[in-house]
Coordinates of N, CA and C in Angstrom, one line a residue:
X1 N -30.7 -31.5 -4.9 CA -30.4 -30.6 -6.0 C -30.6 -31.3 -7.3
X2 N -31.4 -30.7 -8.2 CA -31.7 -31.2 -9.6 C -30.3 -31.3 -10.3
X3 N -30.0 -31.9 -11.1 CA -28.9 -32.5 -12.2 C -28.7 -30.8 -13.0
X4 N -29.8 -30.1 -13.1 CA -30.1 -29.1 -14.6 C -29.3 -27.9 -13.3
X5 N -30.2 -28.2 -12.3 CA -29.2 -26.7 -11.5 C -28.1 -27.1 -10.7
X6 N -27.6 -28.5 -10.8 CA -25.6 -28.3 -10.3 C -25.0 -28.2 -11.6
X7 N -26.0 -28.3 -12.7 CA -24.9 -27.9 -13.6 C -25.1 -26.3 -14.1
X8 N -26.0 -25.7 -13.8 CA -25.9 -24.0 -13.9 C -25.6 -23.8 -12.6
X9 N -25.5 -24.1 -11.3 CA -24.6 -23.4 -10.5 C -22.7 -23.4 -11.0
X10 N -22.4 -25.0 -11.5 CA -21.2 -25.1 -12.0 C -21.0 -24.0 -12.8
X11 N -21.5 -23.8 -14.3 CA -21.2 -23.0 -14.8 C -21.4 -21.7 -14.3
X12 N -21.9 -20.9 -12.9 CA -22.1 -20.3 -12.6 C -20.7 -19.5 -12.3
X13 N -20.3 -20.6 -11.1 CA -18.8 -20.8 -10.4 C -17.8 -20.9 -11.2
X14 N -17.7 -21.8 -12.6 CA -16.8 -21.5 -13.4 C -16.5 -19.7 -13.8
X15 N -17.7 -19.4 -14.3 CA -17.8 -17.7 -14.8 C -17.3 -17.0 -13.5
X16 N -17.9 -17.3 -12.7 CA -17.0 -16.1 -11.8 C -15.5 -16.3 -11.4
X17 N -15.1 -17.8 -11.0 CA -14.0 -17.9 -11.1 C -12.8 -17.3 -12.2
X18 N -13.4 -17.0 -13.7 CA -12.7 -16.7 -14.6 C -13.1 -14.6 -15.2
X19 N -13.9 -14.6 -15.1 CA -14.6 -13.1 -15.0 C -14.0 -12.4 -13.7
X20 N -14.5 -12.9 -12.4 CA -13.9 -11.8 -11.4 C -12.6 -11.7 -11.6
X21 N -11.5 -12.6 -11.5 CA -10.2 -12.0 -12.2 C -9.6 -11.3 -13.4
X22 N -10.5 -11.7 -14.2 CA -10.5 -11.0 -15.3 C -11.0 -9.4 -15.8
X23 N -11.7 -8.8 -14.7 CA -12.9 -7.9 -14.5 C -12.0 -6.8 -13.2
X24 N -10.9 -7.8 -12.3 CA -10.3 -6.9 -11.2 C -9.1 -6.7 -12.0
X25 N -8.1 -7.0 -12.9 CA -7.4 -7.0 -13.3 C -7.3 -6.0 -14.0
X26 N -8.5 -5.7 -14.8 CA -8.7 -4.6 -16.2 C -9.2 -3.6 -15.5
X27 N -10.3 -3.7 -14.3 CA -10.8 -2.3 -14.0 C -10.4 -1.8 -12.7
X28 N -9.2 -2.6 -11.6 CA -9.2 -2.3 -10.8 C -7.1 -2.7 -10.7
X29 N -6.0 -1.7 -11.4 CA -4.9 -1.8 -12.1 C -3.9 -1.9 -10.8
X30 N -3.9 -1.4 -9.7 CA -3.3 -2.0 -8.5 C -3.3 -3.4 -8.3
X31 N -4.6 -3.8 -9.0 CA -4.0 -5.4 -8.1 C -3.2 -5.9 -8.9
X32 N -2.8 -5.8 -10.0 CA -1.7 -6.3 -10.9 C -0.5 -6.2 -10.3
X33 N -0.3 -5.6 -8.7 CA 0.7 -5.8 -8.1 C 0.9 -7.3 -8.1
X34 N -0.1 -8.3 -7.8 CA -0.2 -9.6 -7.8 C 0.8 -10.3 -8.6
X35 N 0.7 -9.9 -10.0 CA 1.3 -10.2 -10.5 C 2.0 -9.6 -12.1
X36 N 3.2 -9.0 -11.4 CA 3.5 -7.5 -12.1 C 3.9 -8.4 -13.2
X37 N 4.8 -9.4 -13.4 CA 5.3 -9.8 -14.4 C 3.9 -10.3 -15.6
X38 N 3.1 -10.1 -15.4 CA 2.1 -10.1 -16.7 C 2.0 -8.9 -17.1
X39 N 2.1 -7.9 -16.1 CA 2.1 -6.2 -16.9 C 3.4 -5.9 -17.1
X40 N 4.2 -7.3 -17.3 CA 5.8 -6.9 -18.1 C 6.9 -6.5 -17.1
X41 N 6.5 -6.2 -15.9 CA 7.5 -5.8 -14.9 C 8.4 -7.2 -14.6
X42 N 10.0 -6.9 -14.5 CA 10.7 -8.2 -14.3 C 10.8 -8.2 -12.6
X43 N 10.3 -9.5 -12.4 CA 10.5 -9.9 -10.8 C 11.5 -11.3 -11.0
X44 N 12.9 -11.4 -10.1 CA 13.4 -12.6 -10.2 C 12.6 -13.7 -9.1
X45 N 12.3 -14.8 -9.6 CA 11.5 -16.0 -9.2 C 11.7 -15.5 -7.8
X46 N 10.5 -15.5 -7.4 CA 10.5 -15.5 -5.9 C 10.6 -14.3 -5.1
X47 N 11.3 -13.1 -5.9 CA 11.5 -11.6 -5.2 C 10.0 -11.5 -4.9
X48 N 10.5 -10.2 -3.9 CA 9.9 -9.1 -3.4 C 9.7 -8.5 -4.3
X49 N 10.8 -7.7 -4.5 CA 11.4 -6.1 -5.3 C 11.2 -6.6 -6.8
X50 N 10.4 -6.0 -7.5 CA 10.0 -5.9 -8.9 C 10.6 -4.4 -9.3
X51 N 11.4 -4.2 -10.3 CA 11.4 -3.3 -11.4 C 11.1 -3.2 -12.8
X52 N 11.3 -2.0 -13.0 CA 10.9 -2.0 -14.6 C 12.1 -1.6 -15.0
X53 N 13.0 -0.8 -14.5 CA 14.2 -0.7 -14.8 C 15.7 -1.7 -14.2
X54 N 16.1 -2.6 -15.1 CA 17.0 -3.3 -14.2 C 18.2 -2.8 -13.3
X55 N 18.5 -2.4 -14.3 CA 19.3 -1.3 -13.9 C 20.0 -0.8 -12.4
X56 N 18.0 -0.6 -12.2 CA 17.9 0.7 -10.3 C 17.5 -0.9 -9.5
X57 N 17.7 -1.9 -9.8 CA 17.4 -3.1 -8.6 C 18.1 -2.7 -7.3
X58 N 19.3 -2.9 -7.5 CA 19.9 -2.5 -6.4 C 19.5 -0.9 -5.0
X59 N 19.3 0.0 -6.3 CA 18.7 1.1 -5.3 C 17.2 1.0 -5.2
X60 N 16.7 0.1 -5.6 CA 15.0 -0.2 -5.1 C 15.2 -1.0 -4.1
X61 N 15.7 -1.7 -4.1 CA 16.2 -3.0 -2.4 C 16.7 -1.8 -1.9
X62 N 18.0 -1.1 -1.9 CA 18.1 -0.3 -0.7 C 17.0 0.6 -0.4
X63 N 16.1 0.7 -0.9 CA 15.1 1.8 -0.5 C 13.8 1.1 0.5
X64 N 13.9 -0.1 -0.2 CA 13.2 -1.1 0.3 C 13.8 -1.5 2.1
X65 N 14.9 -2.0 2.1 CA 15.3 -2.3 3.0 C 15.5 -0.9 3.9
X66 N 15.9 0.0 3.9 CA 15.5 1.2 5.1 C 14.4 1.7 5.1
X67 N 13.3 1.5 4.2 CA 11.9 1.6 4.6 C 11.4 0.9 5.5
X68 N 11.9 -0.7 5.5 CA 11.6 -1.6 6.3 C 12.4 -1.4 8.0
X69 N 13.3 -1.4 7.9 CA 14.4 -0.8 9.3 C 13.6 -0.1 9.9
X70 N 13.4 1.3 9.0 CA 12.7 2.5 9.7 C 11.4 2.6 10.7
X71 N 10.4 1.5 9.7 CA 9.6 1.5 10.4 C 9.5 0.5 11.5
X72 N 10.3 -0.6 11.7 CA 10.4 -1.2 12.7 C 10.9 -0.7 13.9
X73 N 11.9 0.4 13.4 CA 12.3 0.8 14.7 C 11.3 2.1 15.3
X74 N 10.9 2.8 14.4 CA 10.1 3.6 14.8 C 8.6 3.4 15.0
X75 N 7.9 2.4 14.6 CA 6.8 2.0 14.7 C 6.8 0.7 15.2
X76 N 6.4 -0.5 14.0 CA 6.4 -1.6 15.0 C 7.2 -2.2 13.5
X77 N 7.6 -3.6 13.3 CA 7.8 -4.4 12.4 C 7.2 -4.8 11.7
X78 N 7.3 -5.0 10.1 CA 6.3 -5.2 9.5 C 6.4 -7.0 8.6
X79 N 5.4 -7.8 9.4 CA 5.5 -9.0 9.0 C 5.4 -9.4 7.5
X80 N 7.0 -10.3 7.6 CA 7.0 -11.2 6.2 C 7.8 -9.7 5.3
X81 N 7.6 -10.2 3.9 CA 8.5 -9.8 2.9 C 7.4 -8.7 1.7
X82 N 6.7 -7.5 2.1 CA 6.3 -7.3 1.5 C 6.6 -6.8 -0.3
X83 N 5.8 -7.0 -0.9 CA 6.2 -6.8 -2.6 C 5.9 -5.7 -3.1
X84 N 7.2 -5.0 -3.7 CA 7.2 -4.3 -4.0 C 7.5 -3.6 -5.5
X85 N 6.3 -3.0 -6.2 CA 6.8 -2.6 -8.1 C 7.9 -1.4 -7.6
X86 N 8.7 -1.2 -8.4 CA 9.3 0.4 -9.0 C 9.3 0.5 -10.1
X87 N 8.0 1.6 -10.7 CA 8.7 1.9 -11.7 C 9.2 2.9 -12.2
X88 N 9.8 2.9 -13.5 CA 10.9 4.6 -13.6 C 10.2 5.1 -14.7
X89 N 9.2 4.5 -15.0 CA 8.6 6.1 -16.1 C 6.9 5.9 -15.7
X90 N 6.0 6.9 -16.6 CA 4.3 7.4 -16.6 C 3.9 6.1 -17.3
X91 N 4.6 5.4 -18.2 CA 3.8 4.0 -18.7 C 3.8 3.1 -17.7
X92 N 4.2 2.7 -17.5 CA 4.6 1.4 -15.8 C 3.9 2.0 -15.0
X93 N 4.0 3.2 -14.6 CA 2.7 3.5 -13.6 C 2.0 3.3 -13.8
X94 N 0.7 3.8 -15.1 CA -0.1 4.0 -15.2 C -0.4 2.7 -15.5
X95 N 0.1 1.9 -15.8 CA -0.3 0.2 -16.2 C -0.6 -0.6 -14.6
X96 N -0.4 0.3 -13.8 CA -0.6 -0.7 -12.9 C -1.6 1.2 -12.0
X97 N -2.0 2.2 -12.7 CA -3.1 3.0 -12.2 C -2.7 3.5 -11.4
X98 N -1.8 4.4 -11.0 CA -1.6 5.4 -10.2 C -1.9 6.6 -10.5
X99 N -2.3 6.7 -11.7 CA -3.1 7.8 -11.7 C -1.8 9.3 -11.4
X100 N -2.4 10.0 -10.7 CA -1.7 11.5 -10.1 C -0.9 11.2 -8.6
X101 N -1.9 10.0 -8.2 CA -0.7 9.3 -7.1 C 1.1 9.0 -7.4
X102 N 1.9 9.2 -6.3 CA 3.0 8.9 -6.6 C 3.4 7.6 -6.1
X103 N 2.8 6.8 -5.5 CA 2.8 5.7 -5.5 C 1.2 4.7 -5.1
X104 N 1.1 3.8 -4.7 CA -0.2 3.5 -4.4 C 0.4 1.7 -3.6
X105 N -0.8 1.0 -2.3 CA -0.5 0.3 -1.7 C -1.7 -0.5 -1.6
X106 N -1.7 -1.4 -2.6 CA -2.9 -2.3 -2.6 C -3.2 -3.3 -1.4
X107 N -4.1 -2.9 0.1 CA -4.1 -4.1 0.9 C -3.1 -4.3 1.6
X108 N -2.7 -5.5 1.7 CA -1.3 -6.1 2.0 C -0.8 -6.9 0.9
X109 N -1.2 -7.0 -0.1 CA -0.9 -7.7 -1.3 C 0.3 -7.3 -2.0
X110 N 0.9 -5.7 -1.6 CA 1.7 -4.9 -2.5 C 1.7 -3.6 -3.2
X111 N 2.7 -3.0 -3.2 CA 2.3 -1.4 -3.3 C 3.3 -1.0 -4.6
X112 N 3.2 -0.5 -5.4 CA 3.4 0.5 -6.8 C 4.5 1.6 -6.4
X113 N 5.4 1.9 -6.6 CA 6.3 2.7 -6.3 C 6.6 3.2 -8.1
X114 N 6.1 5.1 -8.0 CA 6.0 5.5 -9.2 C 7.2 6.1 -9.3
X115 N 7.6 6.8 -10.5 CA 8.9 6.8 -10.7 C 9.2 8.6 -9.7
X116 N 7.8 9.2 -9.5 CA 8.3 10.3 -8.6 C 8.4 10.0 -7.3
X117 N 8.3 8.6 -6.6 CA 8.5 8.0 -5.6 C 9.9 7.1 -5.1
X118 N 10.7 7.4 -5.9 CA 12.0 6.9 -5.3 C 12.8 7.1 -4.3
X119 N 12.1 7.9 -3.1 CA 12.8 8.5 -1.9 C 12.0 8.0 -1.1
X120 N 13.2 8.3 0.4 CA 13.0 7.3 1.4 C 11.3 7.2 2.1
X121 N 11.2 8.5 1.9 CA 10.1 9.0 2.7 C 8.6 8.6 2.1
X122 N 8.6 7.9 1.0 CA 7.6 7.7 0.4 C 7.3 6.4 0.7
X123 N 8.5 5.7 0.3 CA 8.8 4.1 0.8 C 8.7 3.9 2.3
X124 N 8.8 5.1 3.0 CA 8.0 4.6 4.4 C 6.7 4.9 4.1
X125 N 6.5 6.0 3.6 CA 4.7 6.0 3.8 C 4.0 5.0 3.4
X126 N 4.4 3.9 2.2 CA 3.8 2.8 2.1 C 3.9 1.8 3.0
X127 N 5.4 1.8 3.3 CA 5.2 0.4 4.1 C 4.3 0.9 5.3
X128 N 3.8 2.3 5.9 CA 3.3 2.4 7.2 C 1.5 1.8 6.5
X129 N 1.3 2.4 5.4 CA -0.4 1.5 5.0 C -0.2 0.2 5.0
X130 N 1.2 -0.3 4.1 CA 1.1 -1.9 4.6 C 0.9 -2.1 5.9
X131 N 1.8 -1.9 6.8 CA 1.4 -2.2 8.4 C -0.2 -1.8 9.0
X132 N -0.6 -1.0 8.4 CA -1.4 -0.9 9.1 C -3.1 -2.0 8.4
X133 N -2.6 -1.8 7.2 CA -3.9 -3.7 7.1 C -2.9 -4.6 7.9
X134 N -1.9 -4.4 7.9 CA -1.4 -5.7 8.8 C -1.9 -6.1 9.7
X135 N -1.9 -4.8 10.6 CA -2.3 -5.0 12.2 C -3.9 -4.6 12.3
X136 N -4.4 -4.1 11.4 CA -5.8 -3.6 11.5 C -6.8 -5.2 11.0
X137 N -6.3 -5.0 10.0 CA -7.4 -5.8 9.1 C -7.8 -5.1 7.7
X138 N -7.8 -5.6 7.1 CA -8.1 -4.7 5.3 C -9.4 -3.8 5.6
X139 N -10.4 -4.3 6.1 CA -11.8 -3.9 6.0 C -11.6 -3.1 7.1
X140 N -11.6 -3.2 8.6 CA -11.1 -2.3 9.4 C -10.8 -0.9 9.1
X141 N -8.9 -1.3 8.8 CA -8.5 -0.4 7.8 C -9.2 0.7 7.0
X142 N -9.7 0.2 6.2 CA -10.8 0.9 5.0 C -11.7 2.2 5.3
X143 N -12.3 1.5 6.9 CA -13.5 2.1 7.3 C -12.4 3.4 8.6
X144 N -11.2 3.3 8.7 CA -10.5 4.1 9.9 C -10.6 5.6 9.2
X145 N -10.8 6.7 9.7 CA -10.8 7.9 9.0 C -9.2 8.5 8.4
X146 N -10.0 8.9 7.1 CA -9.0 9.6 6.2 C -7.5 9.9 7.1
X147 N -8.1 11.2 8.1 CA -7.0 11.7 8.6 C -6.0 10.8 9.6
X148 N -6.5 9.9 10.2 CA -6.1 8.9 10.8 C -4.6 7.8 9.5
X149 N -5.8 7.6 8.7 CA -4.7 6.4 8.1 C -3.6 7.1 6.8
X150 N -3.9 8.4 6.0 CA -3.1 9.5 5.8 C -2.1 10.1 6.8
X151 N -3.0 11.0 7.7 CA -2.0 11.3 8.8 C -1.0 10.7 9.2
X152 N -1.2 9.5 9.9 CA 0.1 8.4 10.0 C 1.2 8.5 9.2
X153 N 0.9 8.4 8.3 CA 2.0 7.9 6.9 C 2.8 9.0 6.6
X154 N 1.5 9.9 6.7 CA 2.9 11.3 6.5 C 3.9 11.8 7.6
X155 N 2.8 11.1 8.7 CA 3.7 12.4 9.9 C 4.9 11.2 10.2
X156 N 4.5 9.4 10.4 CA 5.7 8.9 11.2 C 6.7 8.6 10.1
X157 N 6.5 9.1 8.6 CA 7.3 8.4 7.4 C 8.8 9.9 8.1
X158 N 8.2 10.5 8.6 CA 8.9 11.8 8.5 C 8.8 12.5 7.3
X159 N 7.7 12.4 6.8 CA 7.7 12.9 5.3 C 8.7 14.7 5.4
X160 N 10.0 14.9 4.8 CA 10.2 16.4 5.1 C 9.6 17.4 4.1
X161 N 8.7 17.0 3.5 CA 7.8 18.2 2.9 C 7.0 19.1 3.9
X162 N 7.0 20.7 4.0 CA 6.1 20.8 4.8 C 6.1 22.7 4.2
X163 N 5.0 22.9 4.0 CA 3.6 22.0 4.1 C 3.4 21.0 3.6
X164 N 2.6 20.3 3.3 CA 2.1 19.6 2.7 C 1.1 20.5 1.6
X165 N 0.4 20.2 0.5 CA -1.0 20.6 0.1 C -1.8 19.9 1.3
X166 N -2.7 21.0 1.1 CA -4.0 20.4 1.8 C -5.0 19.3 0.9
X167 N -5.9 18.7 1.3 CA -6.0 18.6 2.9 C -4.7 17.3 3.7
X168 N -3.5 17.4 2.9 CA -2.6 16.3 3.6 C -2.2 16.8 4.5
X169 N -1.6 18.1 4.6 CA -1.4 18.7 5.3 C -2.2 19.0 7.1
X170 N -3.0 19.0 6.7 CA -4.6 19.1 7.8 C -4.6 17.7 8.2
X171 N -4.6 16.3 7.3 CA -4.7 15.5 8.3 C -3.2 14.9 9.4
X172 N -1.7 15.2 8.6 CA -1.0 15.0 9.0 C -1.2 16.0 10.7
X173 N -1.5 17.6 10.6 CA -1.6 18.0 12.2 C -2.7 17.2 12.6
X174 N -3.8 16.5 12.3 CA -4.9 15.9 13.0 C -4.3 14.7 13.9
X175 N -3.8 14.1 12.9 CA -3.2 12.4 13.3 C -1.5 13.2 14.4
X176 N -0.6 14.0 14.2 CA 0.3 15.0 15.0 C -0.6 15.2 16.5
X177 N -1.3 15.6 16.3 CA -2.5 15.8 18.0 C -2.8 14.9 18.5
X178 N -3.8 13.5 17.6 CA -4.0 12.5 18.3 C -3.1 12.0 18.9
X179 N -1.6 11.9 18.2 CA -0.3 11.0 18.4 C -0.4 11.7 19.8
X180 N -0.3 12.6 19.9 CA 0.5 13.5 21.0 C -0.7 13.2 22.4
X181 N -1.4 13.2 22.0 CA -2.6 12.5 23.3 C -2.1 11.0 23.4
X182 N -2.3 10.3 22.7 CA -2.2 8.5 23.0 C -1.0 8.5 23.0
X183 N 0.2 8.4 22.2 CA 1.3 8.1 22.2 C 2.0 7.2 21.7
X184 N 3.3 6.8 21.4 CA 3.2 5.4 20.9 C 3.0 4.5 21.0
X185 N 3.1 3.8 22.9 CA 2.9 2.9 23.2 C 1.0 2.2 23.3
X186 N 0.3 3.3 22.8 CA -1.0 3.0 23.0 C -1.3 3.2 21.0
X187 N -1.0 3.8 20.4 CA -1.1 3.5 18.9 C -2.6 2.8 18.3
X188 N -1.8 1.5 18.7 CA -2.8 0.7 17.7 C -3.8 0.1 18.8
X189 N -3.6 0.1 19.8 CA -5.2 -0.2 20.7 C -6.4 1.0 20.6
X190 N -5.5 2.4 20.6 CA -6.5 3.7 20.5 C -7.2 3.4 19.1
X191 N -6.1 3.1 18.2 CA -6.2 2.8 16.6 C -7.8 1.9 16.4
X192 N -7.9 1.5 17.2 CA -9.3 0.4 17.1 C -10.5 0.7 17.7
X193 N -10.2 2.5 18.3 CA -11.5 2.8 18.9 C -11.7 3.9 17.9
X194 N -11.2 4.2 17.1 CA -11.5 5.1 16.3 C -13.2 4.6 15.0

């Protein structure tokens, strides 16, 4: 390799190194779960549980911690300490892009709890998308159908809304039928033939 092109590959690799985070950051506002305390959210060194309000710490860990219970006992356990924002107003949301969503679950990287998401049932439906890049794989995941990785979340969160709007509604009975054919102990092996 010529001298003239390791040094425009270098600067090639410098630019993306400093562009792609700077480019996922601004146009893509979930992954600032990464790192909420630049979009102002206080996380103590090392937490999990990030708020915006100090205040509700305590009842964001409790919500956190029986989200986590629930689905271990009802589903399977969900590895390590996942990270979690709450925030209590439409600015903090929307700084981290939720949009009309009430909460949102970047990957396994961490999930956005908006301020109309402060009940249990929601905090399970996230941690059930975290588990499931867990156990899936992100890309996997991605490509599993709507009704499948929706359905889940609503039906095993126990979500007690019901109906649902459609089409939540429609995929929670879809993923309700499959469950009812495979079962739990076959879940996530059927989960991989989908």
């Amino acid at each position: 390799m010529t001298k003239a092109l390791r040094r425009s590959a270098a600067r090639l690799a410098l630019l993306l190194l400093v562009v792609v985070p700077v480019a996922a950051w601004a146009l893509v506002k979930p992954v600032r779960v990464l790192a909420p305390g630049l979009a102002g959210i206080g996380c103590r060194q090392g937490a999990t549980v990030c708020v915006e309000d100090p205040a509700r710490e305590a009842e964001a860990r409790q919500l956190l911690a029986e989200g986590m219970a629930f689905v271990a006992s009802h589903i399977a356990p969900v590895e390590g300490s996942p990270r979690f924002v709450f925030c209590s107003t439409r600015a903090c949301a929307d700084t981290f892009g939720l949009g009309v969503r009430s909460a949102v679950t970047a990957g396994t990287w961490g999930t956005v709890i908006g301020p109309r998401a402060w009940a249990p049932h929601y905090v399970r439906h996230e941690l059930i998308h975290h588990l499931q890049g867990q156990r899936l794989g992100l890309l996997p995941r991605l490509l599993k159908p709507t009704w499948w990785v929706e359905g889940m979340a609503y039906a095993l969160s126990e979500d007690p809304r019901t109906p649902l709007a459609e089409t939540w509604e429609g995929h929670r009975r879809d993923f309700d039928a499959w469950y009812g054919r495979v079962g739990a102990d076959r879940l996530w092996v059927e989960s991989g033939r989908l």
